[in-house]
mmCIF file of C-alpha atoms in Angstrom:
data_model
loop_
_atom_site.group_PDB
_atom_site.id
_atom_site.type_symbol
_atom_site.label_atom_id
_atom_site.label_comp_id
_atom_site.label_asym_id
_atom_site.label_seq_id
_atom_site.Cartn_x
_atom_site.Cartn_y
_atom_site.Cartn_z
ATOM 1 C CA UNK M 1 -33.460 35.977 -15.211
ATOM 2 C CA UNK M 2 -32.486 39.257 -13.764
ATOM 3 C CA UNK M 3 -30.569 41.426 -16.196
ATOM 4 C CA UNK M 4 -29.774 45.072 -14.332
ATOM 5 C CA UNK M 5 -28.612 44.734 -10.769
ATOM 6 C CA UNK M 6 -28.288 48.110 -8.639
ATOM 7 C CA UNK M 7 -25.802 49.011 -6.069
ATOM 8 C CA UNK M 8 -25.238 49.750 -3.610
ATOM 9 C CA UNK M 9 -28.575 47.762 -2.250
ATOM 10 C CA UNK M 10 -29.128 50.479 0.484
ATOM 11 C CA UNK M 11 -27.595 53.763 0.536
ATOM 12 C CA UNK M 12 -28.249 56.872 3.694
ATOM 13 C CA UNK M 13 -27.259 60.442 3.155
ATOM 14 C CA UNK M 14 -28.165 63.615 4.592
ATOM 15 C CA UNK M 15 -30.548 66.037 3.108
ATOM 16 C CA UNK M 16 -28.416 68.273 0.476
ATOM 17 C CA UNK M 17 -25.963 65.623 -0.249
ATOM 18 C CA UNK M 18 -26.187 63.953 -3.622
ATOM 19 C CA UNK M 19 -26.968 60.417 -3.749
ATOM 20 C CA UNK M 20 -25.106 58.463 -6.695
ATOM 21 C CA UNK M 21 -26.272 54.464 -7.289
ATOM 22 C CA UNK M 22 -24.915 52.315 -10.205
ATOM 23 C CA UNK M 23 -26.822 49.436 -12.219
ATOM 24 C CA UNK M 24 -25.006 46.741 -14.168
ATOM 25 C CA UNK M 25 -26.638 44.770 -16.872
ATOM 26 C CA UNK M 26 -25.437 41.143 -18.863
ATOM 27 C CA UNK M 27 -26.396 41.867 -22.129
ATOM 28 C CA UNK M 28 -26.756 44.624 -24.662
ATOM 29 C CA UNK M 29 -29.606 46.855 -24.306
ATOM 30 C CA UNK M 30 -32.110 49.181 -26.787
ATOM 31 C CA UNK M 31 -32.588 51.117 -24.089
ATOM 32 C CA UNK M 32 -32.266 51.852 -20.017
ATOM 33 C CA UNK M 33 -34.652 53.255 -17.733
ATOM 34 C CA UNK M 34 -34.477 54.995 -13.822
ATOM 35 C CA UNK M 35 -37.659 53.861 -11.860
ATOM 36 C CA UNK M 36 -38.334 55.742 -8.678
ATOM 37 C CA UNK M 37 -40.690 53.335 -6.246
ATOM 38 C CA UNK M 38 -42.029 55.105 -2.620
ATOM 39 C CA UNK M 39 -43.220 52.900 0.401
ATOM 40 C CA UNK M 40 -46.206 51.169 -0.484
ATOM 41 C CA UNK M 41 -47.018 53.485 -3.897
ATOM 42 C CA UNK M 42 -46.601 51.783 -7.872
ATOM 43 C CA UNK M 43 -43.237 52.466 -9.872
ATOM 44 C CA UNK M 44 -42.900 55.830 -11.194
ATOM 45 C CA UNK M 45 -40.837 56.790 -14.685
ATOM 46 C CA UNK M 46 -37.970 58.886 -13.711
ATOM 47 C CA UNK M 47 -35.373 58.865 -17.131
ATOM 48 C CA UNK M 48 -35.114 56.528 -20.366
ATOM 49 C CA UNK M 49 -31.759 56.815 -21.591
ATOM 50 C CA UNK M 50 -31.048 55.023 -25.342
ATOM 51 C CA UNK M 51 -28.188 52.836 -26.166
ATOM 52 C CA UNK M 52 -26.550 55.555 -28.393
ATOM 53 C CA UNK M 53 -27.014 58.167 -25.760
ATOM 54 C CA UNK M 54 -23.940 58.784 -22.931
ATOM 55 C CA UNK M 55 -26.347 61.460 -20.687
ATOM 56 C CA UNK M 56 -29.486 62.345 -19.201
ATOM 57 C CA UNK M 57 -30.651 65.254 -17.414
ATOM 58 C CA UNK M 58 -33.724 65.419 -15.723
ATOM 59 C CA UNK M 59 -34.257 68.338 -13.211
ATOM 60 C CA UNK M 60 -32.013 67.174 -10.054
ATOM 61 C CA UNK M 61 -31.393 63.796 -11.653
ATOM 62 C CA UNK M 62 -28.447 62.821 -14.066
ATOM 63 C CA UNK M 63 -27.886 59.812 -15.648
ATOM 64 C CA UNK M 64 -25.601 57.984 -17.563
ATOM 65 C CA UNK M 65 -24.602 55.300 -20.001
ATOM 66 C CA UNK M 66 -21.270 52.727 -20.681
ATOM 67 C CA UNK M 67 -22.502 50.655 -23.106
ATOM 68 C CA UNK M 68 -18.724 49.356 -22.971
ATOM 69 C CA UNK M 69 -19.182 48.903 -19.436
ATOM 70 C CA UNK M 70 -22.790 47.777 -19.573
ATOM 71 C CA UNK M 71 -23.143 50.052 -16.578
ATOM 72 C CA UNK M 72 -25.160 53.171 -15.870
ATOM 73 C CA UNK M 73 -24.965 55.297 -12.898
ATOM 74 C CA UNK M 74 -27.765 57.804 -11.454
ATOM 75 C CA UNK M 75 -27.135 60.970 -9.685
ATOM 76 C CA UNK M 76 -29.330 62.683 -7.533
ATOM 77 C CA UNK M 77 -28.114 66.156 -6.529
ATOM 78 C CA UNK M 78 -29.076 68.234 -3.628
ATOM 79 C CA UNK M 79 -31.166 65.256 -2.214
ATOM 80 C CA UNK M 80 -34.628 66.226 -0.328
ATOM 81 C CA UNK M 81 -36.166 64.115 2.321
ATOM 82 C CA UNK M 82 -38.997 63.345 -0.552
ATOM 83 C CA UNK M 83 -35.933 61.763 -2.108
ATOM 84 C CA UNK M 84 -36.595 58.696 -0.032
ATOM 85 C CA UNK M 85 -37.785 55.984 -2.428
ATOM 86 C CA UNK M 86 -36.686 52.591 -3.845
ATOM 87 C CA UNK M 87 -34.882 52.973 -7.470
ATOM 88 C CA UNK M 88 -35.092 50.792 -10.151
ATOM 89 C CA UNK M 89 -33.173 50.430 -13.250
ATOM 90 C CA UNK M 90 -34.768 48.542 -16.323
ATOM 91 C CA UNK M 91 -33.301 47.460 -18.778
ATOM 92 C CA UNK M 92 -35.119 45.977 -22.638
ATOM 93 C CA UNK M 93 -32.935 43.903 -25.141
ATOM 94 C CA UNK M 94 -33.085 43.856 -28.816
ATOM 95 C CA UNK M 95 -35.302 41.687 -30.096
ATOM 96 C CA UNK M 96 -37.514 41.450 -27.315
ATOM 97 C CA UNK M 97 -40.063 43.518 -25.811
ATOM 98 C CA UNK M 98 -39.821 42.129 -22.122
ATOM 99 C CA UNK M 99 -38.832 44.848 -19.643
ATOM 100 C CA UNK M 100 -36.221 43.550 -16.974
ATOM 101 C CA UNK M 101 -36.067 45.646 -13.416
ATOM 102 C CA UNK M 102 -33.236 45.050 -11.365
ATOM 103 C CA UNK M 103 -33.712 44.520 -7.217
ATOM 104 C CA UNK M 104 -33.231 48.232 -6.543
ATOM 105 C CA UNK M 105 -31.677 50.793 -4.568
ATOM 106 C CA UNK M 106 -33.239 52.066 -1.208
ATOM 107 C CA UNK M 107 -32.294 55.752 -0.665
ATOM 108 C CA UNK M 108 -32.975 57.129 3.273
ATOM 109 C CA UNK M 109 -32.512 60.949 3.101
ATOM 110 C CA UNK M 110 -32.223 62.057 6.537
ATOM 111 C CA UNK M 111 -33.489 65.649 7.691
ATOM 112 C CA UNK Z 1 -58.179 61.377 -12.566
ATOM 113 C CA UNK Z 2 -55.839 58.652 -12.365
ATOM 114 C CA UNK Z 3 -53.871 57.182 -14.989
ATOM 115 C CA UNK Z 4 -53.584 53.756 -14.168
ATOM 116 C CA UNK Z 5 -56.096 52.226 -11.721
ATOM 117 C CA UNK Z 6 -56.534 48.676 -10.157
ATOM 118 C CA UNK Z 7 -58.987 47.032 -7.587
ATOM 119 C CA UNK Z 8 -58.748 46.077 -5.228
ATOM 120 C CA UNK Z 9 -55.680 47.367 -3.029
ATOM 121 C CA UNK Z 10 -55.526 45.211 -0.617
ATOM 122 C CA UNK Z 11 -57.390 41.499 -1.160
ATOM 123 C CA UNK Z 12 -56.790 38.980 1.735
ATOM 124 C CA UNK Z 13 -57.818 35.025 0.828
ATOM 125 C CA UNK Z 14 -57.742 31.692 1.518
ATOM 126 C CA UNK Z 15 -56.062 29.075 0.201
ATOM 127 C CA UNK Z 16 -57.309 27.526 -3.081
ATOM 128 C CA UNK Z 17 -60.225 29.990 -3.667
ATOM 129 C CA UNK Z 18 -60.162 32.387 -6.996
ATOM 130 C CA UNK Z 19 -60.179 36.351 -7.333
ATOM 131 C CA UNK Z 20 -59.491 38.120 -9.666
ATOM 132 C CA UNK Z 21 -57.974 41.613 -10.044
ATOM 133 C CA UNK Z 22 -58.532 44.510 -12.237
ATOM 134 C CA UNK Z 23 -56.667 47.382 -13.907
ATOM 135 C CA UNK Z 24 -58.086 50.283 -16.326
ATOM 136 C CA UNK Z 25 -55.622 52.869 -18.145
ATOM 137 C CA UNK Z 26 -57.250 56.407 -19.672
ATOM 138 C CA UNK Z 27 -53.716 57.079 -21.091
ATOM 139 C CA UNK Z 28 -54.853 55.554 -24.320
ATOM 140 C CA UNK Z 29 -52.033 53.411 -24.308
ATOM 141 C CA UNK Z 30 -51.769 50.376 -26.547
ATOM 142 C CA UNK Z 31 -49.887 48.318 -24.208
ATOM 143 C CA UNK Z 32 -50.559 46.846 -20.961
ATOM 144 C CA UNK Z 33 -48.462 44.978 -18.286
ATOM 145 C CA UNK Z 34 -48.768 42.800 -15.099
ATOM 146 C CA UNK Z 35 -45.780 42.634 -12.757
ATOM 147 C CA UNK Z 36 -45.236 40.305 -9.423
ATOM 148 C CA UNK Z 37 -42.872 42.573 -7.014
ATOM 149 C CA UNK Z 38 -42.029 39.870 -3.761
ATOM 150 C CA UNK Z 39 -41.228 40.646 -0.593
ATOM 151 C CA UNK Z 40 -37.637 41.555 -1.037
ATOM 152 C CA UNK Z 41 -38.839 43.965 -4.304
ATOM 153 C CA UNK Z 42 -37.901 42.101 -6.809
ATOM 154 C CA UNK Z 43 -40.367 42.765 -10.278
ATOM 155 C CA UNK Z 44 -40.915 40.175 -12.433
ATOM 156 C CA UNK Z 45 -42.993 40.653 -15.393
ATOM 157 C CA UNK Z 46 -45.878 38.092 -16.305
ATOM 158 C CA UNK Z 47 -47.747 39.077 -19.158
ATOM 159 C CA UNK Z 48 -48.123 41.662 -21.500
ATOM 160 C CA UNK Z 49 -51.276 42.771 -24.013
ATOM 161 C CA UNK Z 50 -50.347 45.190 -26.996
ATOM 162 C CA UNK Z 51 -53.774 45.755 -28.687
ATOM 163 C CA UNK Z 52 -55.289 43.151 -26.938
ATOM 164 C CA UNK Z 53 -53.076 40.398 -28.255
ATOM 165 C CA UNK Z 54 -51.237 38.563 -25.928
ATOM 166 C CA UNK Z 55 -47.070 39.270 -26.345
ATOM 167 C CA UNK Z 56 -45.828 38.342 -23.714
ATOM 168 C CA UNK Z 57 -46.461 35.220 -21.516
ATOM 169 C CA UNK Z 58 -43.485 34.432 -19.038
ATOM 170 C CA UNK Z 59 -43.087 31.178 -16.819
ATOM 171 C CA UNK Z 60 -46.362 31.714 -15.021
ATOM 172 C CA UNK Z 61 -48.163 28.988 -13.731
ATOM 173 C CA UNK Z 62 -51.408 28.017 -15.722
ATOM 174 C CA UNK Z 63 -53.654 29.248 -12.675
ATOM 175 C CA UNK Z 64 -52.999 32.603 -13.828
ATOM 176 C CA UNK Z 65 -54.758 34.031 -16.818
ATOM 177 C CA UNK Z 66 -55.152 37.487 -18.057
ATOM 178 C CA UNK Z 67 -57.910 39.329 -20.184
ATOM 179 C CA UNK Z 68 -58.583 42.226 -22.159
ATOM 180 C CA UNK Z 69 -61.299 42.976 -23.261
ATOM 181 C CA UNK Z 70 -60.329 46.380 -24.710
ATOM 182 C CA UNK Z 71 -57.167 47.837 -24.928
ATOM 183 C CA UNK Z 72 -58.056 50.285 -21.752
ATOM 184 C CA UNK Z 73 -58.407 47.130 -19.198
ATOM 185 C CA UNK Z 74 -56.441 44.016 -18.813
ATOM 186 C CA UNK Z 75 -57.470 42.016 -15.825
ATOM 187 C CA UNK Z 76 -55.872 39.206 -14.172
ATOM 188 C CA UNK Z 77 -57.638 35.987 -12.602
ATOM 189 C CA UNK Z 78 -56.026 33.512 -10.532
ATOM 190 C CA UNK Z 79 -57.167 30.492 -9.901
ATOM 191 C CA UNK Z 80 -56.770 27.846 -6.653
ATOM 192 C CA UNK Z 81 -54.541 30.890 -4.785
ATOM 193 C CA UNK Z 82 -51.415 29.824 -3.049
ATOM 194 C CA UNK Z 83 -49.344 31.044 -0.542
ATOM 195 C CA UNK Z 84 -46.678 31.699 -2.902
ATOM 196 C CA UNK Z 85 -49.258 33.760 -4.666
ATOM 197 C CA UNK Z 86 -48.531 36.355 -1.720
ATOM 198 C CA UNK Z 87 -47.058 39.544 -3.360
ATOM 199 C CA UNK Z 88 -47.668 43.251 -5.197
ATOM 200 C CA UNK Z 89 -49.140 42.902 -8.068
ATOM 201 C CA UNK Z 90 -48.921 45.714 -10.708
ATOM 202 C CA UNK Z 91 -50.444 46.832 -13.661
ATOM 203 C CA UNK Z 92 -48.959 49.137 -15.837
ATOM 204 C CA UNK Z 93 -49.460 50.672 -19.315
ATOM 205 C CA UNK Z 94 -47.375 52.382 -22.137
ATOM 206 C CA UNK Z 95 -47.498 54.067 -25.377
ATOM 207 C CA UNK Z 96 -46.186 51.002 -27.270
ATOM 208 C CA UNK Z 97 -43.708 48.577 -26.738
ATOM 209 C CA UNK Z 98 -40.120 49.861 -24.598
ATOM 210 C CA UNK Z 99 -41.442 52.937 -23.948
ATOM 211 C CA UNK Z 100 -41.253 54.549 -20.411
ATOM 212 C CA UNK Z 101 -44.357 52.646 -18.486
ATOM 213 C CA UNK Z 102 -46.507 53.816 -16.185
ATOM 214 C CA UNK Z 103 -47.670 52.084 -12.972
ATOM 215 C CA UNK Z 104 -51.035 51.646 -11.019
ATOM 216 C CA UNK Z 105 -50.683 51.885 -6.959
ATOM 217 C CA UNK Z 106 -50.632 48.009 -6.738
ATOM 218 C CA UNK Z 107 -52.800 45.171 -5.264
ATOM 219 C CA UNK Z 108 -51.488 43.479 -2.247
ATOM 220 C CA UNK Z 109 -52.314 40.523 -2.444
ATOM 221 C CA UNK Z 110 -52.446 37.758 0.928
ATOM 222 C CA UNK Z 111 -52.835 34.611 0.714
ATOM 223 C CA UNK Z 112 -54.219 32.731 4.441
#
């Protein structure tokens, strides 16, 4: 079954805005991953974030962690039209090394 | 050079014949992945190889069966295609287990 769902589903902003999306998961987690996905390309490794960890920086990107909340959010700042992509959050559970991807969140940066 | 690699990209079929497709990794990774992404994105995991042992083995039907015969190339083989078959299909590779994974550009694969 799914475990991380993303929302929004579809989100639009203009170039320079930041772009913030939010994944919710069931159960608890070892660890959470940000996927980036562009039309018609393979999945490409953005952040892993750890269970005991509360933030991530990456370049432009941030991410966090709730663990109470089973929630993490990722932020995207001063978006580029290359920003356009699908993003994925993943999520793996103790106990088992099965990878779960939620359905994604498609970003449109428009010039 | 490419990391992760699969052939072909695009493979268009009948009903009920059999193809297979392949995926190579020069990452020296121990572990090795095939995903199903449908139409609407959603990625589903089917099986996964660490060190050429089978881990794991999710709710796939029996016409599908992976091999690897080292631990740089896991191919997949599907038998007696369906129209359901009709999706992405992805290899990807990592370090070892729950580490960050890394893709190949995807088969699309359609089934007539």
């Amino acid at each position: 079954s799914q475990q991380g769902e993303e929302d929004p589903q579809a989100l639009s902003i203009q170039e320079g805005e930041n772009a913030t999306m939010n994944c919710s998961y069931k159960t608890s987690i070892n660890n959470l991953q940000w996927y980036r996905q562009n039309s018609g390309r393979g999945l490409v490794h953005l952040i892993l974030i750890r269970s005991n960890e509360r933030e991530k920086h990456s370049g432009r990107l941030r991410v966090t962690l709730d663990t109470s909340k089973k929630s993490s959010s990722l932020l995207i700042t001063a978006s580029r039209a290359a920003d356009t992509a699908s993003y994925f959050c993943a999520t793996d559970v103790p106990g088992d090394y099965k990878l779960s991807f939620g359905a994604g969140t498609t970003v449109t940066v428009r010039a | 050079d490419t990391a992760v690699s699969q052939t072909p990209k695009y493979l268009v079929t009948q009903m009920g014949n059999d193809k297979s497709i392949k995926c190579e990794q020069n990452l020296g990774h121990d572990t090795m992945y095939w995903y199903k992404q449908d139409s609407k994105k959603f990625l589903k995991i089917m099986f996964s190889y660490n060190n050429k042992e089978l881990i794991i083995n999710e709710t796939v039907p029996n016409r599908f069966s992976p091999k690897s015969p080292d631990k740089a190339h896991l191919n997949l083989h599907i038998n007696s295609l369906e129209l359901g078959d009709s999706a992405v299909y992805f290899c990807a590779s990592s370090q070892s287990m729950n580490n960050e994974q890394f893709f190949g550009p995807g088969t699309r694969l359609t089934v007539l």
